[in-house]
JSON list of C-alpha atoms in Angstrom, two decimals:
[
{"chain": "R", "resi": 1432, "resn": "UNK", "atom": "CA", "xyz": [1.12, -6.39, 3.18]},
{"chain": "R", "resi": 1433, "resn": "UNK", "atom": "CA", "xyz": [4.93, -5.53, 3.26]},
{"chain": "R", "resi": 1434, "resn": "UNK", "atom": "CA", "xyz": [7.02, -9.11, 4.37]},
{"chain": "R", "resi": 1435, "resn": "UNK", "atom": "CA", "xyz": [9.60, -9.29, 5.66]},
{"chain": "R", "resi": 1436, "resn": "UNK", "atom": "CA", "xyz": [11.68, -9.97, 8.92]},
{"chain": "R", "resi": 1437, "resn": "UNK", "atom": "CA", "xyz": [13.36, -6.71, 8.98]},
{"chain": "R", "resi": 1438, "resn": "UNK", "atom": "CA", "xyz": [10.15, -4.71, 8.57]},
{"chain": "R", "resi": 1439, "resn": "UNK", "atom": "CA", "xyz": [8.32, -6.43, 11.67]},
{"chain": "R", "resi": 1440, "resn": "UNK", "atom": "CA", "xyz": [11.69, -5.61, 13.56]},
{"chain": "R", "resi": 1441, "resn": "UNK", "atom": "CA", "xyz": [12.05, -1.67, 12.86]},
{"chain": "R", "resi": 1442, "resn": "UNK", "atom": "CA", "xyz": [15.27, -2.52, 11.33]},
{"chain": "R", "resi": 1443, "resn": "UNK", "atom": "CA", "xyz": [13.96, -0.80, 7.78]},
{"chain": "R", "resi": 1444, "resn": "UNK", "atom": "CA", "xyz": [11.01, 1.49, 7.90]},
{"chain": "R", "resi": 1445, "resn": "UNK", "atom": "CA", "xyz": [7.73, -0.31, 5.86]},
{"chain": "R", "resi": 1446, "resn": "UNK", "atom": "CA", "xyz": [8.17, 3.51, 3.77]},
{"chain": "R", "resi": 1447, "resn": "UNK", "atom": "CA", "xyz": [6.40, 0.85, 0.72]},
{"chain": "R", "resi": 1448, "resn": "UNK", "atom": "CA", "xyz": [2.84, 1.12, 2.71]},
{"chain": "R", "resi": 1449, "resn": "UNK", "atom": "CA", "xyz": [2.75, 4.66, 3.24]},
{"chain": "R", "resi": 1450, "resn": "UNK", "atom": "CA", "xyz": [3.67, 5.20, -0.54]},
{"chain": "R", "resi": 1451, "resn": "UNK", "atom": "CA", "xyz": [1.36, 2.19, -1.83]},
{"chain": "R", "resi": 1452, "resn": "UNK", "atom": "CA", "xyz": [-1.84, 4.24, 0.58]},
{"chain": "R", "resi": 1453, "resn": "UNK", "atom": "CA", "xyz": [-1.13, 7.46, -0.98]},
{"chain": "R", "resi": 1454, "resn": "UNK", "atom": "CA", "xyz": [-1.34, 6.09, -4.84]},
{"chain": "R", "resi": 1455, "resn": "UNK", "atom": "CA", "xyz": [-3.79, 3.89, -3.81]},
{"chain": "R", "resi": 1456, "resn": "UNK", "atom": "CA", "xyz": [-6.10, 6.74, -2.57]},
{"chain": "R", "resi": 1457, "resn": "UNK", "atom": "CA", "xyz": [-5.10, 9.08, -5.53]},
{"chain": "R", "resi": 1458, "resn": "UNK", "atom": "CA", "xyz": [-6.33, 6.45, -7.74]},
{"chain": "R", "resi": 1459, "resn": "UNK", "atom": "CA", "xyz": [-10.00, 6.34, -5.37]},
{"chain": "R", "resi": 1460, "resn": "UNK", "atom": "CA", "xyz": [-9.14, 3.01, -3.57]},
{"chain": "R", "resi": 1461, "resn": "UNK", "atom": "CA", "xyz": [-9.93, 3.58, 0.27]},
{"chain": "R", "resi": 1462, "resn": "UNK", "atom": "CA", "xyz": [-7.24, 1.46, 2.17]},
{"chain": "R", "resi": 1463, "resn": "UNK", "atom": "CA", "xyz": [-8.33, -0.52, 4.49]},
{"chain": "R", "resi": 1464, "resn": "UNK", "atom": "CA", "xyz": [-5.16, -1.61, 6.26]},
{"chain": "R", "resi": 1465, "resn": "UNK", "atom": "CA", "xyz": [-1.67, -1.57, 6.17]},
{"chain": "R", "resi": 1466, "resn": "UNK", "atom": "CA", "xyz": [-0.04, -4.59, 7.90]},
{"chain": "R", "resi": 1467, "resn": "UNK", "atom": "CA", "xyz": [4.11, -6.31, 8.66]},
{"chain": "R", "resi": 1468, "resn": "UNK", "atom": "CA", "xyz": [4.11, -9.86, 8.44]},
{"chain": "R", "resi": 1469, "resn": "UNK", "atom": "CA", "xyz": [7.62, -11.77, 9.08]},
{"chain": "R", "resi": 1470, "resn": "UNK", "atom": "CA", "xyz": [8.98, -14.30, 6.65]},
{"chain": "R", "resi": 1471, "resn": "UNK", "atom": "CA", "xyz": [6.82, -17.35, 7.42]},
{"chain": "R", "resi": 1472, "resn": "UNK", "atom": "CA", "xyz": [4.86, -19.01, 5.21]},
{"chain": "R", "resi": 1473, "resn": "UNK", "atom": "CA", "xyz": [2.53, -20.22, 7.67]},
{"chain": "R", "resi": 1474, "resn": "UNK", "atom": "CA", "xyz": [1.56, -16.49, 9.09]},
{"chain": "R", "resi": 1475, "resn": "UNK", "atom": "CA", "xyz": [2.19, -14.94, 5.55]},
{"chain": "R", "resi": 1476, "resn": "UNK", "atom": "CA", "xyz": [-0.24, -17.32, 4.07]},
{"chain": "R", "resi": 1477, "resn": "UNK", "atom": "CA", "xyz": [-3.18, -17.10, 6.52]},
{"chain": "R", "resi": 1478, "resn": "UNK", "atom": "CA", "xyz": [-3.42, -13.32, 6.85]},
{"chain": "R", "resi": 1479, "resn": "UNK", "atom": "CA", "xyz": [-3.80, -13.42, 3.01]},
{"chain": "R", "resi": 1480, "resn": "UNK", "atom": "CA", "xyz": [-6.43, -16.00, 2.36]},
{"chain": "R", "resi": 1481, "resn": "UNK", "atom": "CA", "xyz": [-8.94, -14.02, 4.56]},
{"chain": "R", "resi": 1482, "resn": "UNK", "atom": "CA", "xyz": [-7.71, -10.40, 3.26]},
{"chain": "R", "resi": 1483, "resn": "UNK", "atom": "CA", "xyz": [-8.11, -11.84, -0.22]},
{"chain": "R", "resi": 1484, "resn": "UNK", "atom": "CA", "xyz": [-11.61, -12.69, 0.83]},
{"chain": "R", "resi": 1485, "resn": "UNK", "atom": "CA", "xyz": [-12.51, -9.28, 2.16]},
{"chain": "R", "resi": 1486, "resn": "UNK", "atom": "CA", "xyz": [-11.05, -7.12, 0.12]},
{"chain": "R", "resi": 1487, "resn": "UNK", "atom": "CA", "xyz": [-11.14, -5.64, -3.34]},
{"chain": "R", "resi": 1488, "resn": "UNK", "atom": "CA", "xyz": [-7.39, -5.57, -4.15]},
{"chain": "R", "resi": 1489, "resn": "UNK", "atom": "CA", "xyz": [-4.55, -7.21, -1.51]},
{"chain": "R", "resi": 1490, "resn": "UNK", "atom": "CA", "xyz": [-0.82, -5.19, -2.66]},
{"chain": "R", "resi": 1491, "resn": "UNK", "atom": "CA", "xyz": [2.32, -7.12, -1.51]},
{"chain": "R", "resi": 1492, "resn": "UNK", "atom": "CA", "xyz": [5.53, -6.34, -1.31]},
{"chain": "R", "resi": 1493, "resn": "UNK", "atom": "CA", "xyz": [8.59, -7.85, -0.38]},
{"chain": "R", "resi": 1494, "resn": "UNK", "atom": "CA", "xyz": [10.15, -11.44, -0.41]},
{"chain": "R", "resi": 1495, "resn": "UNK", "atom": "CA", "xyz": [10.52, -11.97, -3.77]},
{"chain": "R", "resi": 1496, "resn": "UNK", "atom": "CA", "xyz": [14.51, -11.93, -4.21]},
{"chain": "R", "resi": 1497, "resn": "UNK", "atom": "CA", "xyz": [16.87, -15.82, -4.06]},
{"chain": "R", "resi": 1498, "resn": "UNK", "atom": "CA", "xyz": [17.75, -15.51, -0.15]},
{"chain": "R", "resi": 1499, "resn": "UNK", "atom": "CA", "xyz": [16.64, -18.25, 2.00]},
{"chain": "R", "resi": 1500, "resn": "UNK", "atom": "CA", "xyz": [13.68, -15.75, 4.02]},
{"chain": "R", "resi": 1501, "resn": "UNK", "atom": "CA", "xyz": [12.55, -15.13, 0.55]},
{"chain": "R", "resi": 1502, "resn": "UNK", "atom": "CA", "xyz": [9.10, -16.71, 0.65]},
{"chain": "R", "resi": 1503, "resn": "UNK", "atom": "CA", "xyz": [6.52, -15.04, -0.55]},
{"chain": "R", "resi": 1504, "resn": "UNK", "atom": "CA", "xyz": [6.53, -16.83, -3.26]},
{"chain": "R", "resi": 1505, "resn": "UNK", "atom": "CA", "xyz": [5.69, -20.16, -1.61]},
{"chain": "R", "resi": 1506, "resn": "UNK", "atom": "CA", "xyz": [3.57, -18.38, 0.78]},
{"chain": "R", "resi": 1507, "resn": "UNK", "atom": "CA", "xyz": [1.44, -16.97, -1.69]},
{"chain": "R", "resi": 1508, "resn": "UNK", "atom": "CA", "xyz": [0.99, -20.74, -3.40]},
{"chain": "R", "resi": 1509, "resn": "UNK", "atom": "CA", "xyz": [0.13, -22.15, -0.20]},
{"chain": "R", "resi": 1510, "resn": "UNK", "atom": "CA", "xyz": [-2.51, -19.38, 0.17]},
{"chain": "R", "resi": 1511, "resn": "UNK", "atom": "CA", "xyz": [-4.34, -20.01, -2.71]},
{"chain": "R", "resi": 1512, "resn": "UNK", "atom": "CA", "xyz": [-3.79, -23.79, -2.24]},
{"chain": "R", "resi": 1513, "resn": "UNK", "atom": "CA", "xyz": [-1.36, -24.14, -5.26]},
{"chain": "R", "resi": 1514, "resn": "UNK", "atom": "CA", "xyz": [1.67, -25.27, -6.67]},
{"chain": "R", "resi": 1515, "resn": "UNK", "atom": "CA", "xyz": [4.49, -23.86, -8.54]},
{"chain": "R", "resi": 1516, "resn": "UNK", "atom": "CA", "xyz": [5.45, -24.51, -11.96]},
{"chain": "R", "resi": 1517, "resn": "UNK", "atom": "CA", "xyz": [7.90, -22.21, -13.72]},
{"chain": "R", "resi": 1518, "resn": "UNK", "atom": "CA", "xyz": [6.93, -19.45, -16.08]},
{"chain": "R", "resi": 1519, "resn": "UNK", "atom": "CA", "xyz": [9.52, -20.61, -19.01]},
{"chain": "R", "resi": 1520, "resn": "UNK", "atom": "CA", "xyz": [9.36, -17.29, -21.00]},
{"chain": "R", "resi": 1521, "resn": "UNK", "atom": "CA", "xyz": [10.45, -15.13, -17.49]},
{"chain": "R", "resi": 1522, "resn": "UNK", "atom": "CA", "xyz": [12.87, -18.21, -16.87]},
{"chain": "R", "resi": 1523, "resn": "UNK", "atom": "CA", "xyz": [14.47, -18.02, -20.32]},
{"chain": "R", "resi": 1524, "resn": "UNK", "atom": "CA", "xyz": [14.41, -14.08, -19.95]},
{"chain": "R", "resi": 1525, "resn": "UNK", "atom": "CA", "xyz": [16.04, -14.70, -16.69]},
{"chain": "R", "resi": 1526, "resn": "UNK", "atom": "CA", "xyz": [18.77, -17.48, -18.01]},
{"chain": "R", "resi": 1527, "resn": "UNK", "atom": "CA", "xyz": [19.65, -14.79, -20.80]},
{"chain": "R", "resi": 1528, "resn": "UNK", "atom": "CA", "xyz": [19.80, -11.34, -18.26]},
{"chain": "R", "resi": 1529, "resn": "UNK", "atom": "CA", "xyz": [21.74, -13.59, -15.45]},
{"chain": "R", "resi": 1530, "resn": "UNK", "atom": "CA", "xyz": [23.85, -15.37, -17.40]},
{"chain": "R", "resi": 1531, "resn": "UNK", "atom": "CA", "xyz": [26.74, -15.63, -14.81]},
{"chain": "R", "resi": 1532, "resn": "UNK", "atom": "CA", "xyz": [24.36, -17.62, -12.88]},
{"chain": "R", "resi": 1533, "resn": "UNK", "atom": "CA", "xyz": [21.69, -18.63, -14.67]},
{"chain": "R", "resi": 1534, "resn": "UNK", "atom": "CA", "xyz": [20.55, -21.41, -11.27]},
{"chain": "R", "resi": 1535, "resn": "UNK", "atom": "CA", "xyz": [20.14, -18.65, -9.24]},
{"chain": "R", "resi": 1536, "resn": "UNK", "atom": "CA", "xyz": [17.79, -16.33, -10.95]},
{"chain": "R", "resi": 1537, "resn": "UNK", "atom": "CA", "xyz": [15.90, -19.08, -12.61]},
{"chain": "R", "resi": 1538, "resn": "UNK", "atom": "CA", "xyz": [14.09, -19.81, -9.58]},
{"chain": "R", "resi": 1539, "resn": "UNK", "atom": "CA", "xyz": [12.35, -16.59, -9.73]},
{"chain": "R", "resi": 1540, "resn": "UNK", "atom": "CA", "xyz": [10.88, -17.44, -12.44]},
{"chain": "R", "resi": 1541, "resn": "UNK", "atom": "CA", "xyz": [8.34, -20.75, -10.46]},
{"chain": "R", "resi": 1542, "resn": "UNK", "atom": "CA", "xyz": [5.51, -18.50, -9.49]},
{"chain": "R", "resi": 1543, "resn": "UNK", "atom": "CA", "xyz": [2.28, -19.95, -7.77]},
{"chain": "R", "resi": 1544, "resn": "UNK", "atom": "CA", "xyz": [-0.18, -21.96, -10.69]},
{"chain": "R", "resi": 1545, "resn": "UNK", "atom": "CA", "xyz": [-2.38, -19.37, -12.19]},
{"chain": "R", "resi": 1546, "resn": "UNK", "atom": "CA", "xyz": [-0.35, -16.56, -11.36]},
{"chain": "R", "resi": 1547, "resn": "UNK", "atom": "CA", "xyz": [0.52, -13.85, -14.41]},
{"chain": "R", "resi": 1548, "resn": "UNK", "atom": "CA", "xyz": [3.86, -12.47, -14.45]},
{"chain": "R", "resi": 1549, "resn": "UNK", "atom": "CA", "xyz": [4.79, -9.09, -13.70]},
{"chain": "R", "resi": 1550, "resn": "UNK", "atom": "CA", "xyz": [7.96, -7.27, -15.41]},
{"chain": "R", "resi": 1551, "resn": "UNK", "atom": "CA", "xyz": [10.46, -5.80, -13.23]},
{"chain": "R", "resi": 1552, "resn": "UNK", "atom": "CA", "xyz": [11.47, -2.36, -15.59]},
{"chain": "R", "resi": 1553, "resn": "UNK", "atom": "CA", "xyz": [14.25, -1.92, -13.05]},
{"chain": "R", "resi": 1554, "resn": "UNK", "atom": "CA", "xyz": [15.50, -5.58, -11.16]},
{"chain": "R", "resi": 1555, "resn": "UNK", "atom": "CA", "xyz": [15.61, -9.06, -11.35]},
{"chain": "R", "resi": 1556, "resn": "UNK", "atom": "CA", "xyz": [12.58, -11.06, -9.78]},
{"chain": "R", "resi": 1557, "resn": "UNK", "atom": "CA", "xyz": [9.23, -10.60, -11.48]},
{"chain": "R", "resi": 1558, "resn": "UNK", "atom": "CA", "xyz": [6.63, -10.14, -10.01]},
{"chain": "R", "resi": 1559, "resn": "UNK", "atom": "CA", "xyz": [2.72, -11.84, -9.93]},
{"chain": "R", "resi": 1560, "resn": "UNK", "atom": "CA", "xyz": [-1.03, -11.17, -9.96]},
{"chain": "R", "resi": 1561, "resn": "UNK", "atom": "CA", "xyz": [-3.02, -14.35, -8.60]},
{"chain": "R", "resi": 1562, "resn": "UNK", "atom": "CA", "xyz": [-6.62, -13.65, -8.36]},
{"chain": "R", "resi": 1563, "resn": "UNK", "atom": "CA", "xyz": [-7.37, -10.16, -6.52]},
{"chain": "R", "resi": 1564, "resn": "UNK", "atom": "CA", "xyz": [-3.56, -10.24, -5.04]},
{"chain": "R", "resi": 1565, "resn": "UNK", "atom": "CA", "xyz": [-0.36, -7.90, -6.50]},
{"chain": "R", "resi": 1566, "resn": "UNK", "atom": "CA", "xyz": [2.83, -9.30, -5.67]},
{"chain": "R", "resi": 1567, "resn": "UNK", "atom": "CA", "xyz": [5.53, -6.60, -5.98]},
{"chain": "R", "resi": 1568, "resn": "UNK", "atom": "CA", "xyz": [9.00, -6.47, -5.23]},
{"chain": "R", "resi": 1569, "resn": "UNK", "atom": "CA", "xyz": [10.33, -5.30, -1.63]},
{"chain": "R", "resi": 1570, "resn": "UNK", "atom": "CA", "xyz": [13.00, -2.92, -3.03]},
{"chain": "R", "resi": 1571, "resn": "UNK", "atom": "CA", "xyz": [11.30, 0.70, -2.75]},
{"chain": "R", "resi": 1572, "resn": "UNK", "atom": "CA", "xyz": [12.46, 1.96, -6.30]},
{"chain": "R", "resi": 1573, "resn": "UNK", "atom": "CA", "xyz": [11.56, -1.57, -7.84]},
{"chain": "R", "resi": 1574, "resn": "UNK", "atom": "CA", "xyz": [8.15, -1.37, -6.27]},
{"chain": "R", "resi": 1575, "resn": "UNK", "atom": "CA", "xyz": [6.97, 2.09, -7.21]},
{"chain": "R", "resi": 1576, "resn": "UNK", "atom": "CA", "xyz": [8.10, 0.97, -11.03]},
{"chain": "R", "resi": 1577, "resn": "UNK", "atom": "CA", "xyz": [6.33, -2.26, -11.42]},
{"chain": "R", "resi": 1578, "resn": "UNK", "atom": "CA", "xyz": [2.93, -0.21, -9.76]},
{"chain": "R", "resi": 1579, "resn": "UNK", "atom": "CA", "xyz": [3.17, 2.44, -12.22]},
{"chain": "R", "resi": 1580, "resn": "UNK", "atom": "CA", "xyz": [2.81, -0.27, -14.58]},
{"chain": "R", "resi": 1581, "resn": "UNK", "atom": "CA", "xyz": [-0.14, -2.46, -12.84]},
{"chain": "R", "resi": 1582, "resn": "UNK", "atom": "CA", "xyz": [-2.30, 0.84, -11.04]},
{"chain": "R", "resi": 1583, "resn": "UNK", "atom": "CA", "xyz": [-4.35, 1.13, -14.59]},
{"chain": "R", "resi": 1584, "resn": "UNK", "atom": "CA", "xyz": [-5.36, -2.44, -13.74]},
{"chain": "R", "resi": 1585, "resn": "UNK", "atom": "CA", "xyz": [-6.89, -1.77, -10.31]},
{"chain": "R", "resi": 1586, "resn": "UNK", "atom": "CA", "xyz": [-10.45, -1.32, -9.20]},
{"chain": "R", "resi": 1587, "resn": "UNK", "atom": "CA", "xyz": [-10.24, 2.60, -8.84]},
{"chain": "R", "resi": 1588, "resn": "UNK", "atom": "CA", "xyz": [-13.29, 4.82, -9.13]},
{"chain": "R", "resi": 1589, "resn": "UNK", "atom": "CA", "xyz": [-12.91, 8.39, -8.12]},
{"chain": "R", "resi": 1590, "resn": "UNK", "atom": "CA", "xyz": [-10.45, 9.70, -6.63]},
{"chain": "R", "resi": 1591, "resn": "UNK", "atom": "CA", "xyz": [-9.66, 10.90, -2.98]},
{"chain": "R", "resi": 1592, "resn": "UNK", "atom": "CA", "xyz": [-9.27, 14.14, -2.52]},
{"chain": "R", "resi": 1593, "resn": "UNK", "atom": "CA", "xyz": [-8.08, 15.65, 0.33]},
{"chain": "R", "resi": 1594, "resn": "UNK", "atom": "CA", "xyz": [-7.81, 19.41, 2.04]},
{"chain": "R", "resi": 1595, "resn": "UNK", "atom": "CA", "xyz": [-5.14, 20.07, 4.92]},
{"chain": "R", "resi": 1596, "resn": "UNK", "atom": "CA", "xyz": [-4.40, 22.95, 7.53]},
{"chain": "R", "resi": 1597, "resn": "UNK", "atom": "CA", "xyz": [-2.21, 23.45, 10.09]},
{"chain": "R", "resi": 1598, "resn": "UNK", "atom": "CA", "xyz": [-3.21, 25.20, 13.66]},
{"chain": "R", "resi": 1599, "resn": "UNK", "atom": "CA", "xyz": [-1.83, 26.81, 16.70]},
{"chain": "R", "resi": 1600, "resn": "UNK", "atom": "CA", "xyz": [-3.58, 25.21, 18.71]},
{"chain": "R", "resi": 1601, "resn": "UNK", "atom": "CA", "xyz": [-4.42, 21.45, 20.92]},
{"chain": "R", "resi": 1602, "resn": "UNK", "atom": "CA", "xyz": [-6.51, 19.35, 20.26]},
{"chain": "R", "resi": 1603, "resn": "UNK", "atom": "CA", "xyz": [-8.43, 20.00, 23.07]},
{"chain": "R", "resi": 1604, "resn": "UNK", "atom": "CA", "xyz": [-9.58, 23.55, 21.81]},
{"chain": "R", "resi": 1605, "resn": "UNK", "atom": "CA", "xyz": [-10.77, 22.63, 18.70]},
{"chain": "R", "resi": 1606, "resn": "UNK", "atom": "CA", "xyz": [-12.39, 18.98, 19.97]},
{"chain": "R", "resi": 1607, "resn": "UNK", "atom": "CA", "xyz": [-15.91, 20.36, 19.14]},
{"chain": "R", "resi": 1608, "resn": "UNK", "atom": "CA", "xyz": [-15.05, 21.91, 15.41]},
{"chain": "R", "resi": 1609, "resn": "UNK", "atom": "CA", "xyz": [-14.02, 18.25, 14.36]},
{"chain": "R", "resi": 1610, "resn": "UNK", "atom": "CA", "xyz": [-16.94, 16.45, 16.13]},
{"chain": "R", "resi": 1611, "resn": "UNK", "atom": "CA", "xyz": [-19.57, 18.90, 14.30]},
{"chain": "R", "resi": 1612, "resn": "UNK", "atom": "CA", "xyz": [-17.78, 18.91, 11.22]},
{"chain": "R", "resi": 1613, "resn": "UNK", "atom": "CA", "xyz": [-17.75, 14.70, 11.19]},
{"chain": "R", "resi": 1614, "resn": "UNK", "atom": "CA", "xyz": [-21.83, 15.30, 11.29]},
{"chain": "R", "resi": 1615, "resn": "UNK", "atom": "CA", "xyz": [-22.37, 18.15, 9.10]},
{"chain": "R", "resi": 1616, "resn": "UNK", "atom": "CA", "xyz": [-20.49, 16.34, 6.51]},
{"chain": "R", "resi": 1617, "resn": "UNK", "atom": "CA", "xyz": [-20.67, 12.88, 6.79]},
{"chain": "R", "resi": 1618, "resn": "UNK", "atom": "CA", "xyz": [-19.28, 12.06, 2.75]},
{"chain": "R", "resi": 1619, "resn": "UNK", "atom": "CA", "xyz": [-16.25, 13.98, 4.08]},
{"chain": "R", "resi": 1620, "resn": "UNK", "atom": "CA", "xyz": [-13.17, 11.87, 6.70]},
{"chain": "R", "resi": 1621, "resn": "UNK", "atom": "CA", "xyz": [-11.91, 14.21, 9.45]},
{"chain": "R", "resi": 1622, "resn": "UNK", "atom": "CA", "xyz": [-8.69, 13.29, 11.32]},
{"chain": "R", "resi": 1623, "resn": "UNK", "atom": "CA", "xyz": [-6.66, 15.73, 13.16]},
{"chain": "R", "resi": 1624, "resn": "UNK", "atom": "CA", "xyz": [-2.66, 15.10, 14.02]},
{"chain": "R", "resi": 1625, "resn": "UNK", "atom": "CA", "xyz": [-1.26, 17.10, 16.89]},
{"chain": "R", "resi": 1626, "resn": "UNK", "atom": "CA", "xyz": [2.99, 18.12, 17.09]},
{"chain": "R", "resi": 1627, "resn": "UNK", "atom": "CA", "xyz": [4.78, 19.27, 19.81]},
{"chain": "R", "resi": 1628, "resn": "UNK", "atom": "CA", "xyz": [7.73, 21.27, 18.81]},
{"chain": "R", "resi": 1629, "resn": "UNK", "atom": "CA", "xyz": [9.69, 24.26, 20.75]},
{"chain": "R", "resi": 1630, "resn": "UNK", "atom": "CA", "xyz": [7.15, 26.79, 19.43]},
{"chain": "R", "resi": 1631, "resn": "UNK", "atom": "CA", "xyz": [4.36, 25.32, 21.05]},
{"chain": "R", "resi": 1632, "resn": "UNK", "atom": "CA", "xyz": [1.64, 22.85, 20.17]},
{"chain": "R", "resi": 1633, "resn": "UNK", "atom": "CA", "xyz": [0.29, 22.57, 16.57]},
{"chain": "R", "resi": 1634, "resn": "UNK", "atom": "CA", "xyz": [-2.82, 20.78, 15.11]},
{"chain": "R", "resi": 1635, "resn": "UNK", "atom": "CA", "xyz": [-2.57, 19.55, 11.29]},
{"chain": "R", "resi": 1636, "resn": "UNK", "atom": "CA", "xyz": [-6.34, 19.04, 10.56]},
{"chain": "R", "resi": 1637, "resn": "UNK", "atom": "CA", "xyz": [-7.39, 16.82, 7.49]},
{"chain": "R", "resi": 1638, "resn": "UNK", "atom": "CA", "xyz": [-10.33, 16.33, 5.51]},
{"chain": "R", "resi": 1639, "resn": "UNK", "atom": "CA", "xyz": [-10.84, 13.41, 2.72]},
{"chain": "R", "resi": 1640, "resn": "UNK", "atom": "CA", "xyz": [-13.34, 13.00, 0.43]},
{"chain": "R", "resi": 1641, "resn": "UNK", "atom": "CA", "xyz": [-14.04, 10.88, -3.22]},
{"chain": "R", "resi": 1642, "resn": "UNK", "atom": "CA", "xyz": [-17.09, 13.73, -3.66]},
{"chain": "R", "resi": 1643, "resn": "UNK", "atom": "CA", "xyz": [-15.18, 17.27, -4.31]},
{"chain": "R", "resi": 1644, "resn": "UNK", "atom": "CA", "xyz": [-18.47, 19.20, -3.55]},
{"chain": "R", "resi": 1645, "resn": "UNK", "atom": "CA", "xyz": [-18.63, 17.58, -0.36]},
{"chain": "R", "resi": 1646, "resn": "UNK", "atom": "CA", "xyz": [-14.80, 18.20, 0.41]},
{"chain": "R", "resi": 1647, "resn": "UNK", "atom": "CA", "xyz": [-15.29, 21.83, -0.83]},
{"chain": "R", "resi": 1648, "resn": "UNK", "atom": "CA", "xyz": [-18.28, 22.34, 1.95]},
{"chain": "R", "resi": 1649, "resn": "UNK", "atom": "CA", "xyz": [-16.93, 20.54, 4.66]},
{"chain": "R", "resi": 1650, "resn": "UNK", "atom": "CA", "xyz": [-13.41, 22.73, 3.76]},
{"chain": "R", "resi": 1651, "resn": "UNK", "atom": "CA", "xyz": [-15.17, 26.17, 3.58]},
{"chain": "R", "resi": 1652, "resn": "UNK", "atom": "CA", "xyz": [-16.99, 25.21, 6.85]},
{"chain": "R", "resi": 1653, "resn": "UNK", "atom": "CA", "xyz": [-14.26, 23.69, 8.77]},
{"chain": "R", "resi": 1654, "resn": "UNK", "atom": "CA", "xyz": [-11.65, 26.84, 7.14]},
{"chain": "R", "resi": 1655, "resn": "UNK", "atom": "CA", "xyz": [-14.32, 29.52, 9.26]},
{"chain": "R", "resi": 1656, "resn": "UNK", "atom": "CA", "xyz": [-15.10, 27.28, 12.24]},
{"chain": "R", "resi": 1657, "resn": "UNK", "atom": "CA", "xyz": [-11.45, 26.77, 13.47]},
{"chain": "R", "resi": 1658, "resn": "UNK", "atom": "CA", "xyz": [-10.51, 30.45, 12.52]},
{"chain": "R", "resi": 1659, "resn": "UNK", "atom": "CA", "xyz": [-13.73, 31.15, 14.85]},
{"chain": "R", "resi": 1660, "resn": "UNK", "atom": "CA", "xyz": [-12.96, 28.47, 18.08]},
{"chain": "R", "resi": 1661, "resn": "UNK", "atom": "CA", "xyz": [-9.03, 29.45, 17.53]},
{"chain": "R", "resi": 1662, "resn": "UNK", "atom": "CA", "xyz": [-9.94, 33.19, 17.53]}
]
């Protein structure tokens, strides 16, 4: 979940979601939903409540700064029906680091009751964990650095491997191969992504699975099947 009016409006690309989805898949976590939400406490809280019940883990980015539209801490507190409290150790560290304006920075230490702070190695505002929700900064560099710290805690299983191949063809020419691949190899996810450029039509075929043997078998089959179909 990416929080921010600038994301929902399209003013800023949602690169955090793409980066996190790729990293989570490498860990073996099957990503079910990518969503962007405006800086509105009721909407954030409602969506978080439903997703925290349905998912093993929810990763949230954005809204941890000190401007009026940074409402993620308040929204998480509302989602879990708790108040906010200042974490003394976090507040002391922020006052020491931001001694020119400690009153501004110390607000970042008011986290939802029951949450655990997460150190921000590249920035000021800390992230936090509450139940199965991990809250990270919105700035990509800060988010990525914090994720490196917490990824070992996530409920990862077997890494999801992938195979990719690009072909000068159209989806209509290879649709039967894609359908057969899914039926023959149900443990493997099959995707196709067309593009059109000056040189003509091209399709990227992607296979994904957390079963290495199944992925290898599907790869061998589809490479031959695509060669036969395209000629």
